[in-house]
mmCIF file of C-alpha atoms in Angstrom:
data_model
loop_
_atom_site.group_PDB
_atom_site.id
_atom_site.type_symbol
_atom_site.label_atom_id
_atom_site.label_comp_id
_atom_site.label_asym_id
_atom_site.label_seq_id
_atom_site.Cartn_x
_atom_site.Cartn_y
_atom_site.Cartn_z
ATOM 1 C CA MET A 580 11.902 16.952 1.085
ATOM 2 C CA ARG A 581 9.204 14.814 -0.671
ATOM 3 C CA VAL A 582 5.456 16.179 -1.700
ATOM 4 C CA PHE A 583 2.539 14.481 -2.584
ATOM 5 C CA ILE A 584 -0.474 16.021 -3.699
ATOM 6 C CA VAL A 585 -3.259 13.677 -4.177
ATOM 7 C CA VAL A 586 -7.106 14.842 -5.341
ATOM 8 C CA GLY A 587 -9.873 13.540 -3.906
ATOM 9 C CA HIS A 588 -12.587 14.553 -6.273
ATOM 10 C CA LYS A 589 -15.312 13.378 -4.023
ATOM 11 C CA ALA A 590 -13.567 13.284 -0.660
ATOM 12 C CA THR A 591 -15.936 14.755 1.902
ATOM 13 C CA THR A 592 -14.921 17.973 3.441
ATOM 14 C CA SER A 593 -17.260 17.495 6.452
ATOM 15 C CA PRO A 594 -16.414 15.445 9.303
ATOM 16 C CA ASP A 595 -19.728 13.749 9.477
ATOM 17 C CA PHE A 596 -18.603 10.583 7.424
ATOM 18 C CA SER A 597 -18.612 7.301 9.618
ATOM 19 C CA LEU A 598 -15.388 5.223 10.532
ATOM 20 C CA GLU A 599 -17.705 2.089 10.375
ATOM 21 C CA ASP A 600 -18.252 2.348 6.455
ATOM 22 C CA ILE A 601 -15.566 4.912 5.480
ATOM 23 C CA PRO A 602 -15.658 3.821 1.566
ATOM 24 C CA GLY A 603 -19.399 4.443 1.533
ATOM 25 C CA THR A 604 -19.812 7.509 3.527
ATOM 26 C CA SER A 605 -17.242 9.914 3.101
ATOM 27 C CA GLY A 606 -16.748 9.830 -0.799
ATOM 28 C CA ARG A 607 -13.734 7.349 -0.245
ATOM 29 C CA LEU A 608 -11.703 9.124 1.877
ATOM 30 C CA ASP A 609 -10.196 5.379 2.451
ATOM 31 C CA ILE A 610 -8.252 6.290 -0.650
ATOM 32 C CA LEU A 611 -6.762 9.194 0.859
ATOM 33 C CA CYS A 612 -6.089 7.373 4.219
ATOM 34 C CA ARG A 613 -3.943 4.698 2.024
ATOM 35 C CA CYS A 614 -2.045 7.299 0.626
ATOM 36 C CA ILE A 615 -1.406 8.656 3.778
ATOM 37 C CA ASN A 616 0.030 5.297 4.661
ATOM 38 C CA ALA A 617 2.201 4.833 1.567
ATOM 39 C CA ALA A 618 3.698 7.915 2.185
ATOM 40 C CA PHE A 619 4.739 7.845 5.533
ATOM 41 C CA VAL A 620 4.674 4.393 7.219
ATOM 42 C CA LEU A 621 7.855 2.577 7.500
ATOM 43 C CA SER A 622 8.416 -0.859 9.208
ATOM 44 C CA HIS A 623 9.408 1.074 12.524
ATOM 45 C CA GLY A 624 8.568 4.980 12.215
ATOM 46 C CA ILE A 625 7.464 7.567 9.674
ATOM 47 C CA ARG A 626 9.185 9.205 7.266
ATOM 48 C CA LYS A 627 9.719 12.748 8.532
ATOM 49 C CA ASP A 628 10.999 14.387 5.095
ATOM 50 C CA VAL A 629 7.614 13.612 3.876
ATOM 51 C CA ASN A 630 4.894 16.013 3.073
ATOM 52 C CA ILE A 631 1.322 15.181 1.596
ATOM 53 C CA PHE A 632 -1.427 17.827 0.761
ATOM 54 C CA LEU A 633 -4.862 16.386 0.324
ATOM 55 C CA VAL A 634 -7.425 18.146 -1.695
ATOM 56 C CA HIS A 635 -10.883 17.087 -0.588
ATOM 57 C CA CYS A 636 -13.424 18.387 -3.529
ATOM 58 C CA GLY A 637 -16.587 16.438 -2.113
ATOM 59 C CA GLY A 638 -18.161 19.775 -1.077
ATOM 60 C CA THR A 639 -19.640 23.085 -1.619
ATOM 61 C CA GLU A 640 -16.406 24.194 -1.629
ATOM 62 C CA PRO A 641 -13.000 22.456 -1.474
ATOM 63 C CA LYS A 642 -10.660 21.876 1.756
ATOM 64 C CA THR A 643 -7.158 20.734 1.758
ATOM 65 C CA ILE A 644 -5.466 19.069 4.203
ATOM 66 C CA THR A 645 -1.972 18.832 4.885
ATOM 67 C CA LEU A 646 0.226 16.285 6.968
ATOM 68 C CA LYS A 647 4.263 17.017 7.798
ATOM 69 C CA GLY A 648 6.081 14.519 8.119
ATOM 70 C CA SER A 649 8.694 16.331 10.524
ATOM 71 C CA GLU A 650 5.403 17.364 13.092
ATOM 72 C CA ILE A 651 3.158 14.196 12.793
ATOM 73 C CA LYS A 652 2.407 12.222 15.743
ATOM 74 C CA HIS A 653 -0.259 9.859 16.434
ATOM 75 C CA LEU A 654 0.079 8.105 12.986
ATOM 76 C CA ASN A 655 -0.862 4.544 12.843
ATOM 77 C CA PRO A 656 -0.724 2.573 9.822
ATOM 78 C CA ASP A 657 -4.095 1.219 9.968
ATOM 79 C CA GLU A 658 -7.093 2.783 7.759
ATOM 80 C CA ARG A 659 -9.469 3.600 10.446
ATOM 81 C CA THR A 660 -7.291 5.546 12.872
ATOM 82 C CA THR A 661 -6.221 7.541 10.058
ATOM 83 C CA ALA A 662 -9.606 8.505 9.113
ATOM 84 C CA ALA A 663 -10.075 9.360 12.306
ATOM 85 C CA LEU A 664 -7.602 12.192 12.117
ATOM 86 C CA LEU A 665 -8.771 13.585 8.978
ATOM 87 C CA LYS A 666 -12.045 13.627 10.548
ATOM 88 C CA LYS A 667 -10.721 15.783 13.250
ATOM 89 C CA ALA A 668 -9.163 18.192 10.790
ATOM 90 C CA LEU A 669 -12.543 18.628 8.839
ATOM 91 C CA GLU A 670 -14.156 19.592 12.442
ATOM 92 C CA ILE A 671 -12.590 22.453 12.678
ATOM 93 C CA PRO A 672 -13.575 25.489 10.961
ATOM 94 C CA ALA A 673 -11.465 26.127 8.001
ATOM 95 C CA THR A 674 -10.452 29.746 6.704
ATOM 96 C CA ASN A 675 -8.254 30.653 3.765
ATOM 97 C CA ALA A 676 -5.409 30.551 6.120
ATOM 98 C CA TRP A 677 -3.670 27.193 7.446
ATOM 99 C CA SER A 678 -5.530 25.882 10.943
ATOM 100 C CA ARG A 679 -3.947 23.171 13.027
ATOM 101 C CA SER A 680 -6.036 20.230 13.910
ATOM 102 C CA THR A 681 -3.221 17.794 15.772
ATOM 103 C CA PRO A 682 0.362 17.814 15.721
ATOM 104 C CA GLY A 683 1.623 17.815 11.942
ATOM 105 C CA ILE A 684 -2.008 18.188 10.374
ATOM 106 C CA TYR A 685 -3.621 21.494 8.851
ATOM 107 C CA VAL A 686 -6.624 22.472 6.898
ATOM 108 C CA ARG A 687 -7.770 25.222 5.319
ATOM 109 C CA LYS A 688 -10.069 26.093 2.398
ATOM 110 C CA SER A 689 -9.246 25.791 -1.436
ATOM 111 C CA GLY A 690 -8.465 23.511 -3.929
ATOM 112 C CA LEU A 691 -6.223 22.011 -6.448
ATOM 113 C CA ALA A 692 -6.206 25.401 -8.389
ATOM 114 C CA GLU A 693 -4.785 27.526 -5.137
ATOM 115 C CA LEU A 694 -1.932 25.013 -4.239
ATOM 116 C CA LEU A 695 -1.042 24.616 -8.588
ATOM 117 C CA GLN A 696 -0.197 28.411 -7.842
ATOM 118 C CA GLU A 697 1.802 28.679 -4.780
ATOM 119 C CA ILE A 698 3.679 25.843 -6.025
ATOM 120 C CA LYS A 699 4.333 27.278 -9.978
ATOM 121 C CA ASP A 700 8.021 27.351 -9.361
ATOM 122 C CA VAL A 701 8.569 23.906 -8.733
ATOM 123 C CA ARG A 702 8.512 21.153 -11.202
ATOM 124 C CA ILE A 703 5.343 19.270 -10.897
ATOM 125 C CA ILE A 704 5.606 15.556 -11.327
ATOM 126 C CA TYR A 705 1.995 14.759 -12.888
ATOM 127 C CA MET A 706 1.416 10.897 -12.481
ATOM 128 C CA ARG A 707 -0.473 9.758 -15.341
ATOM 129 C CA GLU A 708 -0.956 6.097 -17.001
ATOM 130 C CA ASP A 709 0.180 7.473 -20.183
ATOM 131 C CA GLY A 710 3.317 8.839 -19.161
ATOM 132 C CA VAL A 711 7.123 8.191 -19.268
ATOM 133 C CA ASP A 712 8.868 5.446 -17.320
ATOM 134 C CA ILE A 713 9.680 7.130 -14.052
ATOM 135 C CA ARG A 714 12.898 4.950 -14.318
ATOM 136 C CA THR A 715 14.013 6.647 -17.605
ATOM 137 C CA ILE A 716 13.798 10.268 -16.609
ATOM 138 C CA ASP A 717 16.495 12.292 -14.246
ATOM 139 C CA LEU A 718 14.594 12.113 -10.569
ATOM 140 C CA GLN A 719 16.798 14.224 -8.713
ATOM 141 C CA THR A 720 16.072 13.700 -4.736
ATOM 142 C CA ASP A 721 13.388 16.346 -3.823
ATOM 143 C CA ALA A 722 13.554 17.898 -7.110
ATOM 144 C CA GLY A 723 9.800 18.044 -7.910
ATOM 145 C CA ILE A 724 5.986 17.706 -6.348
ATOM 146 C CA PHE A 725 3.998 14.396 -7.093
ATOM 147 C CA LEU A 726 0.554 14.966 -8.306
ATOM 148 C CA LEU A 727 -1.589 12.189 -8.288
ATOM 149 C CA GLY A 728 -5.529 11.596 -8.808
ATOM 150 C CA ASP A 729 -7.667 9.600 -7.318
ATOM 151 C CA HIS A 730 -10.062 6.804 -8.675
ATOM 152 C CA LEU A 731 -11.185 9.333 -10.775
ATOM 153 C CA GLY A 732 -8.135 10.416 -12.165
ATOM 154 C CA PHE A 733 -8.202 14.061 -13.308
ATOM 155 C CA THR A 734 -10.926 15.902 -14.931
ATOM 156 C CA GLN A 735 -10.286 17.792 -18.547
ATOM 157 C CA GLU A 736 -10.194 21.173 -16.415
ATOM 158 C CA GLU A 737 -8.058 19.944 -13.918
ATOM 159 C CA ASP A 738 -5.612 18.363 -16.555
ATOM 160 C CA ASP A 739 -5.646 21.669 -18.949
ATOM 161 C CA GLU A 740 -4.573 23.481 -15.866
ATOM 162 C CA ILE A 741 -1.980 21.545 -14.507
ATOM 163 C CA ARG A 742 -0.316 21.627 -17.843
ATOM 164 C CA GLN A 743 -0.027 25.418 -17.719
ATOM 165 C CA PHE A 744 2.714 24.563 -15.184
ATOM 166 C CA ASN A 745 6.264 23.473 -15.295
ATOM 167 C CA HIS A 746 4.854 19.822 -15.421
ATOM 168 C CA GLU A 747 6.590 16.237 -16.390
ATOM 169 C CA ILE A 748 3.978 13.477 -17.066
ATOM 170 C CA ILE A 749 5.326 10.218 -15.555
ATOM 171 C CA SER A 750 4.382 6.574 -14.965
ATOM 172 C CA VAL A 751 5.100 4.282 -12.361
ATOM 173 C CA SER A 752 3.948 0.960 -13.914
ATOM 174 C CA PRO A 753 2.767 -0.424 -16.961
ATOM 175 C CA MET A 754 -0.487 -1.572 -14.950
ATOM 176 C CA SER A 755 -3.064 0.836 -14.011
ATOM 177 C CA LEU A 756 -2.907 1.334 -10.317
ATOM 178 C CA HIS A 757 -4.433 2.981 -7.299
ATOM 179 C CA ALA A 758 -2.601 6.199 -5.851
ATOM 180 C CA ASP A 759 -1.115 4.837 -2.896
ATOM 181 C CA HIS A 760 0.630 2.165 -4.866
ATOM 182 C CA CYS A 761 1.971 4.653 -7.171
ATOM 183 C CA ILE A 762 3.443 6.645 -4.010
ATOM 184 C CA VAL A 763 5.135 3.216 -2.321
ATOM 185 C CA ILE A 764 6.869 2.714 -5.996
ATOM 186 C CA ILE A 765 7.696 6.814 -5.920
ATOM 187 C CA ASN A 766 8.985 6.279 -2.248
ATOM 188 C CA ASN A 767 10.992 3.017 -3.571
ATOM 189 C CA GLU A 768 12.480 5.005 -6.376
ATOM 190 C CA LEU A 769 13.594 8.112 -4.178
ATOM 191 C CA ASP A 770 15.076 5.682 -1.531
ATOM 192 C CA ARG A 771 17.190 4.102 -3.779
ATOM 193 C CA LEU A 772 18.342 7.302 -5.388
ATOM 194 C CA LYS A 773 18.918 8.808 -1.935
ATOM 195 C CA ARG A 774 21.171 5.459 -0.938
ATOM 196 C CA ASP A 775 23.033 5.868 -4.627
ATOM 197 C CA ASN A 776 23.818 9.133 -3.845
ATOM 198 C CA SER A 777 25.096 8.533 -0.917
ATOM 199 C CA PRO A 778 28.361 9.372 0.180
ATOM 200 C CA LEU A 779 29.135 6.518 2.782
ATOM 201 C CA MET B 27 1.197 -17.201 -11.036
ATOM 202 C CA ARG B 28 1.956 -15.109 -8.802
ATOM 203 C CA VAL B 29 1.949 -16.347 -4.779
ATOM 204 C CA PHE B 30 2.894 -14.613 -1.496
ATOM 205 C CA ILE B 31 3.045 -16.189 1.799
ATOM 206 C CA VAL B 32 2.527 -13.624 4.822
ATOM 207 C CA VAL B 33 3.368 -15.130 8.272
ATOM 208 C CA GLY B 34 1.178 -12.912 10.955
ATOM 209 C CA HIS B 35 2.857 -13.976 14.241
ATOM 210 C CA LYS B 36 0.287 -12.264 16.385
ATOM 211 C CA ALA B 37 -2.798 -12.695 13.773
ATOM 212 C CA THR B 38 -5.918 -14.240 15.425
ATOM 213 C CA THR B 39 -7.298 -17.836 14.261
ATOM 214 C CA SER B 40 -10.652 -16.766 16.120
ATOM 215 C CA PRO B 41 -13.311 -14.673 14.489
ATOM 216 C CA ASP B 42 -13.714 -13.004 17.958
ATOM 217 C CA PHE B 43 -12.203 -9.581 16.980
ATOM 218 C CA SER B 44 -13.861 -6.218 16.667
ATOM 219 C CA LEU B 45 -14.040 -4.531 13.128
ATOM 220 C CA GLU B 46 -14.160 -1.309 15.099
ATOM 221 C CA ASP B 47 -10.370 -1.812 16.379
ATOM 222 C CA ILE B 48 -8.835 -4.481 13.919
ATOM 223 C CA PRO B 49 -5.047 -3.588 15.020
ATOM 224 C CA GLY B 50 -5.875 -3.518 18.459
ATOM 225 C CA THR B 51 -8.504 -7.056 19.047
ATOM 226 C CA SER B 52 -6.849 -9.206 15.943
ATOM 227 C CA GLY B 53 -3.598 -9.652 16.707
ATOM 228 C CA ARG B 54 -2.707 -6.695 13.810
ATOM 229 C CA LEU B 55 -5.115 -8.466 10.803
ATOM 230 C CA ASP B 56 -4.792 -4.793 9.723
ATOM 231 C CA ILE B 57 -1.570 -5.986 8.282
ATOM 232 C CA LEU B 58 -2.492 -8.873 6.407
ATOM 233 C CA CYS B 59 -5.784 -6.849 4.857
ATOM 234 C CA ARG B 60 -3.047 -4.110 3.425
ATOM 235 C CA CYS B 61 -0.974 -7.273 2.010
ATOM 236 C CA ILE B 62 -4.069 -8.319 0.390
ATOM 237 C CA ASN B 63 -4.964 -4.719 -1.105
ATOM 238 C CA ALA B 64 -1.631 -4.937 -1.938
ATOM 239 C CA ALA B 65 -1.328 -8.367 -3.675
ATOM 240 C CA PHE B 66 -4.478 -8.178 -5.829
ATOM 241 C CA VAL B 67 -5.989 -4.616 -5.977
ATOM 242 C CA LEU B 68 -5.511 -2.818 -9.144
ATOM 243 C CA SER B 69 -7.205 0.937 -10.023
ATOM 244 C CA HIS B 70 -10.130 -1.069 -11.803
ATOM 245 C CA GLY B 71 -10.134 -4.748 -11.142
ATOM 246 C CA ILE B 72 -8.234 -7.320 -9.231
ATOM 247 C CA ARG B 73 -4.966 -9.605 -10.600
ATOM 248 C CA LYS B 74 -6.550 -12.676 -11.304
ATOM 249 C CA ASP B 75 -3.228 -14.472 -11.405
ATOM 250 C CA VAL B 76 -2.128 -13.837 -7.813
ATOM 251 C CA ASN B 77 -2.877 -16.046 -5.078
ATOM 252 C CA ILE B 78 -1.818 -15.061 -1.068
ATOM 253 C CA PHE B 79 -1.370 -17.761 1.523
ATOM 254 C CA LEU B 80 -2.070 -15.755 5.123
ATOM 255 C CA VAL B 81 -0.559 -17.886 7.970
ATOM 256 C CA HIS B 82 -2.124 -16.908 11.398
ATOM 257 C CA CYS B 83 -0.411 -17.778 14.099
ATOM 258 C CA GLY B 84 -2.365 -16.235 17.112
ATOM 259 C CA GLY B 85 -4.114 -18.974 18.691
ATOM 260 C CA THR B 86 -3.213 -22.364 20.076
ATOM 261 C CA GLU B 87 -2.688 -23.911 16.609
ATOM 262 C CA PRO B 88 -2.166 -22.282 13.530
ATOM 263 C CA LYS B 89 -4.474 -22.049 10.514
ATOM 264 C CA THR B 90 -3.756 -20.625 7.086
ATOM 265 C CA ILE B 91 -6.225 -18.554 4.905
ATOM 266 C CA THR B 92 -5.747 -18.477 1.016
ATOM 267 C CA LEU B 93 -7.174 -16.011 -1.672
ATOM 268 C CA LYS B 94 -7.041 -17.197 -5.138
ATOM 269 C CA GLY B 95 -7.729 -14.562 -7.215
ATOM 270 C CA SER B 96 -8.738 -16.272 -10.198
ATOM 271 C CA GLU B 97 -12.115 -17.219 -8.234
ATOM 272 C CA ILE B 98 -12.626 -14.178 -5.581
ATOM 273 C CA LYS B 99 -15.348 -12.061 -5.647
ATOM 274 C CA HIS B 100 -16.494 -9.182 -3.383
ATOM 275 C CA LEU B 101 -12.879 -7.926 -2.318
ATOM 276 C CA ASN B 102 -12.992 -4.107 -1.830
ATOM 277 C CA PRO B 103 -9.680 -2.255 -1.542
ATOM 278 C CA ASP B 104 -10.415 -0.954 2.018
ATOM 279 C CA GLU B 105 -9.084 -2.843 5.560
ATOM 280 C CA ARG B 106 -12.649 -3.298 7.050
ATOM 281 C CA THR B 107 -14.343 -5.205 4.340
ATOM 282 C CA THR B 108 -11.281 -7.120 3.729
ATOM 283 C CA ALA B 109 -11.056 -7.822 7.577
ATOM 284 C CA ALA B 110 -14.886 -9.052 7.359
ATOM 285 C CA LEU B 111 -13.878 -11.759 4.786
ATOM 286 C CA LEU B 112 -11.050 -13.087 7.019
ATOM 287 C CA LYS B 113 -13.640 -12.613 9.782
ATOM 288 C CA LYS B 114 -15.959 -14.936 7.534
ATOM 289 C CA ALA B 115 -12.811 -17.756 7.257
ATOM 290 C CA LEU B 116 -12.078 -17.633 10.665
ATOM 291 C CA GLU B 117 -15.731 -18.499 11.289
ATOM 292 C CA ILE B 118 -16.224 -21.639 10.036
ATOM 293 C CA PRO B 119 -14.917 -24.972 11.326
ATOM 294 C CA ALA B 120 -11.208 -25.354 10.203
ATOM 295 C CA THR B 121 -9.812 -29.162 9.456
ATOM 296 C CA ASN B 122 -6.845 -30.298 7.986
ATOM 297 C CA ALA B 123 -7.969 -30.090 4.031
ATOM 298 C CA TRP B 124 -8.702 -26.498 3.017
ATOM 299 C CA SER B 125 -12.780 -25.118 3.528
ATOM 300 C CA ARG B 126 -14.214 -22.496 1.041
ATOM 301 C CA SER B 127 -15.726 -20.070 3.153
ATOM 302 C CA THR B 128 -16.651 -17.291 0.214
ATOM 303 C CA PRO B 129 -15.595 -17.503 -3.380
ATOM 304 C CA GLY B 130 -11.746 -17.843 -3.680
ATOM 305 C CA ILE B 131 -11.412 -17.916 -0.174
ATOM 306 C CA TYR B 132 -10.319 -21.345 1.768
ATOM 307 C CA VAL B 133 -9.165 -21.941 5.173
ATOM 308 C CA ARG B 134 -7.355 -25.034 7.303
ATOM 309 C CA LYS B 135 -5.425 -25.512 10.114
ATOM 310 C CA SER B 136 -1.688 -25.817 9.719
ATOM 311 C CA GLY B 137 1.290 -23.221 9.555
ATOM 312 C CA LEU B 138 4.373 -22.234 7.489
ATOM 313 C CA ALA B 139 5.775 -25.533 8.220
ATOM 314 C CA GLU B 140 3.428 -27.769 6.412
ATOM 315 C CA LEU B 141 3.419 -25.170 3.835
ATOM 316 C CA LEU B 142 7.094 -25.228 3.270
ATOM 317 C CA GLN B 143 6.957 -28.795 2.857
ATOM 318 C CA GLU B 144 4.092 -28.596 0.324
ATOM 319 C CA ILE B 145 6.145 -25.999 -1.864
ATOM 320 C CA LYS B 146 9.374 -27.215 -1.517
ATOM 321 C CA ASP B 147 10.441 -27.740 -5.151
ATOM 322 C CA VAL B 148 9.421 -24.100 -5.576
ATOM 323 C CA ARG B 149 11.779 -21.527 -5.320
ATOM 324 C CA ILE B 150 11.684 -19.450 -2.152
ATOM 325 C CA ILE B 151 12.219 -15.881 -2.401
ATOM 326 C CA TYR B 152 12.690 -14.858 1.118
ATOM 327 C CA MET B 153 12.283 -11.339 1.615
ATOM 328 C CA ARG B 154 14.930 -10.048 4.273
ATOM 329 C CA GLU B 155 16.239 -6.218 4.701
ATOM 330 C CA ASP B 156 19.778 -8.033 4.590
ATOM 331 C CA GLY B 157 18.551 -9.536 1.420
ATOM 332 C CA VAL B 158 20.281 -9.058 -2.486
ATOM 333 C CA ASP B 159 18.557 -6.527 -4.139
ATOM 334 C CA ILE B 160 15.590 -7.808 -6.156
ATOM 335 C CA ARG B 161 16.804 -5.747 -9.229
ATOM 336 C CA THR B 162 19.934 -7.397 -9.589
ATOM 337 C CA ILE B 163 18.590 -11.186 -9.899
ATOM 338 C CA ASP B 164 17.086 -13.133 -12.421
ATOM 339 C CA LEU B 165 13.621 -12.689 -11.736
ATOM 340 C CA GLN B 166 11.987 -14.960 -14.309
ATOM 341 C CA THR B 167 8.195 -14.011 -14.544
ATOM 342 C CA ASP B 168 6.077 -16.809 -12.508
ATOM 343 C CA ALA B 169 9.203 -18.536 -10.622
ATOM 344 C CA GLY B 170 9.488 -18.272 -7.375
ATOM 345 C CA ILE B 171 6.737 -17.943 -3.980
ATOM 346 C CA PHE B 172 7.718 -14.498 -2.322
ATOM 347 C CA LEU B 173 7.708 -15.540 1.500
ATOM 348 C CA LEU B 174 7.315 -11.983 3.804
ATOM 349 C CA GLY B 175 7.135 -11.413 7.644
ATOM 350 C CA ASP B 176 4.526 -9.129 8.999
ATOM 351 C CA HIS B 177 6.308 -6.467 11.784
ATOM 352 C CA LEU B 178 7.863 -9.236 13.968
ATOM 353 C CA GLY B 179 9.522 -10.518 10.676
ATOM 354 C CA PHE B 180 10.648 -14.104 11.367
ATOM 355 C CA THR B 181 11.642 -16.369 14.108
ATOM 356 C CA GLN B 182 14.925 -17.716 14.850
ATOM 357 C CA GLU B 183 12.996 -21.233 14.239
ATOM 358 C CA GLU B 184 11.181 -19.977 11.397
ATOM 359 C CA ASP B 185 14.390 -18.380 10.114
ATOM 360 C CA ASP B 186 16.215 -22.067 10.062
ATOM 361 C CA GLU B 187 13.498 -23.907 8.865
ATOM 362 C CA ILE B 188 12.865 -21.517 5.883
ATOM 363 C CA ARG B 189 16.666 -22.078 4.850
ATOM 364 C CA GLN B 190 16.707 -25.407 4.885
ATOM 365 C CA PHE B 191 14.566 -25.133 1.533
ATOM 366 C CA ASN B 192 15.584 -23.629 -1.810
ATOM 367 C CA HIS B 193 15.742 -20.047 -1.302
ATOM 368 C CA GLU B 194 17.055 -16.693 -2.146
ATOM 369 C CA ILE B 195 17.202 -13.976 0.043
ATOM 370 C CA ILE B 196 15.995 -10.665 -1.582
ATOM 371 C CA SER B 197 15.092 -7.268 -0.553
ATOM 372 C CA VAL B 198 13.361 -4.524 -2.468
ATOM 373 C CA SER B 199 14.580 -1.660 -0.551
ATOM 374 C CA PRO B 200 16.963 0.047 1.375
ATOM 375 C CA MET B 201 14.784 0.978 3.826
ATOM 376 C CA SER B 202 12.783 -0.816 6.231
ATOM 377 C CA LEU B 203 9.415 -1.547 4.650
ATOM 378 C CA HIS B 204 6.242 -2.850 5.844
ATOM 379 C CA ALA B 205 5.040 -6.223 4.504
ATOM 380 C CA ASP B 206 2.384 -4.748 1.815
ATOM 381 C CA HIS B 207 4.465 -2.432 0.340
ATOM 382 C CA CYS B 208 7.121 -4.849 -0.275
ATOM 383 C CA ILE B 209 4.483 -6.686 -2.121
ATOM 384 C CA VAL B 210 3.295 -3.652 -4.215
ATOM 385 C CA ILE B 211 6.837 -3.340 -5.354
ATOM 386 C CA ILE B 212 7.487 -6.918 -6.082
ATOM 387 C CA ASN B 213 4.402 -6.734 -8.430
ATOM 388 C CA ASN B 214 5.626 -3.866 -10.306
ATOM 389 C CA GLU B 215 9.176 -5.606 -10.766
ATOM 390 C CA LEU B 216 6.759 -8.410 -12.230
ATOM 391 C CA ASP B 217 5.018 -6.324 -14.115
ATOM 392 C CA ARG B 218 7.851 -4.528 -15.490
ATOM 393 C CA LEU B 219 9.338 -8.120 -16.465
ATOM 394 C CA LYS B 220 5.882 -9.353 -18.179
ATOM 395 C CA ARG B 221 6.038 -5.995 -19.881
ATOM 396 C CA ASP B 222 9.385 -6.163 -21.072
ATOM 397 C CA ASN B 223 8.681 -9.956 -22.063
ATOM 398 C CA SER B 224 5.778 -9.686 -23.785
ATOM 399 C CA PRO B 225 5.877 -10.257 -27.702
ATOM 400 C CA LEU B 226 3.346 -7.580 -28.700
#
């Protein structure tokens, strides 16, 4: 299983945004939509072995939406229909437990801190520009959770918190890339590893 | 200079599509929009050293739109505003010569055949799933033009034509990826090469 966490620092927790102007009305939900595309979309299908957690911090209290590749339906590659799925997830009353909005998509109240506590026994692959090159590390298939920031990176407080857990700081590029491009590259590294490890 | 060519087999040559339903009304112009994002967009800027040619075959006669990173302005990462730029380019009367629609964006009548004739002295890096792994070839910076298909790949006629030119058949992944994801990975390979070749 491949797991990605993306923190949207301004990403709205309300469904009251416009699909006609996603970047301008939703706290850059377009970034998260592109991360969903990068995580799941193949040329003729969806990656079943991927889960993504999207932490929406643009509200009075955060919400987290998760998409599970093994269950998801109706996922198209374009931004607008993906944003419409997130809108549906934000419409349902969120509690501290996961509530299902559409197949494979769940939402709850809570932010990054809660998620980190829940995954504390798993290696966090903390994506930062100043990290070690992903090609130089032992990247065992399915051996970590990839944590990425949006256009705002991470706050000092978040950074301090993440570093308390079992983590490695990793980079995928000499350039400063958007989170979705990082996910494409991570998927490529893992696809290559999976091929190389295949007995066939 | 990095150059990408993407063939949109159904991509409309008319501006009469809806920004509210890009995939459904434009012959999958959303695919080309994502290729533009993948080619140009960095975390805090635009790649100046990239050009892209988008061949729109979804009309009575094809049009080609080119975007030049060194000149382009107003390029945002989201699909809708990129589609609006393509709409503007498709609105102006196209001739056999390049006409500028907005800064860095030009359009003309003509399709893949004309483009191939014009670049016939340049190595074409022909992206196909059955290609040689990009990591195993001598990928000199700026030494080729990357040619990619959309969700329909290439027709037999196009394939025959491409193979008449100086070309290498290359793949970036063991999986079947969308063109925009391929471009992200190609940019990553070239970024790494540029870093490794840097004297600093």
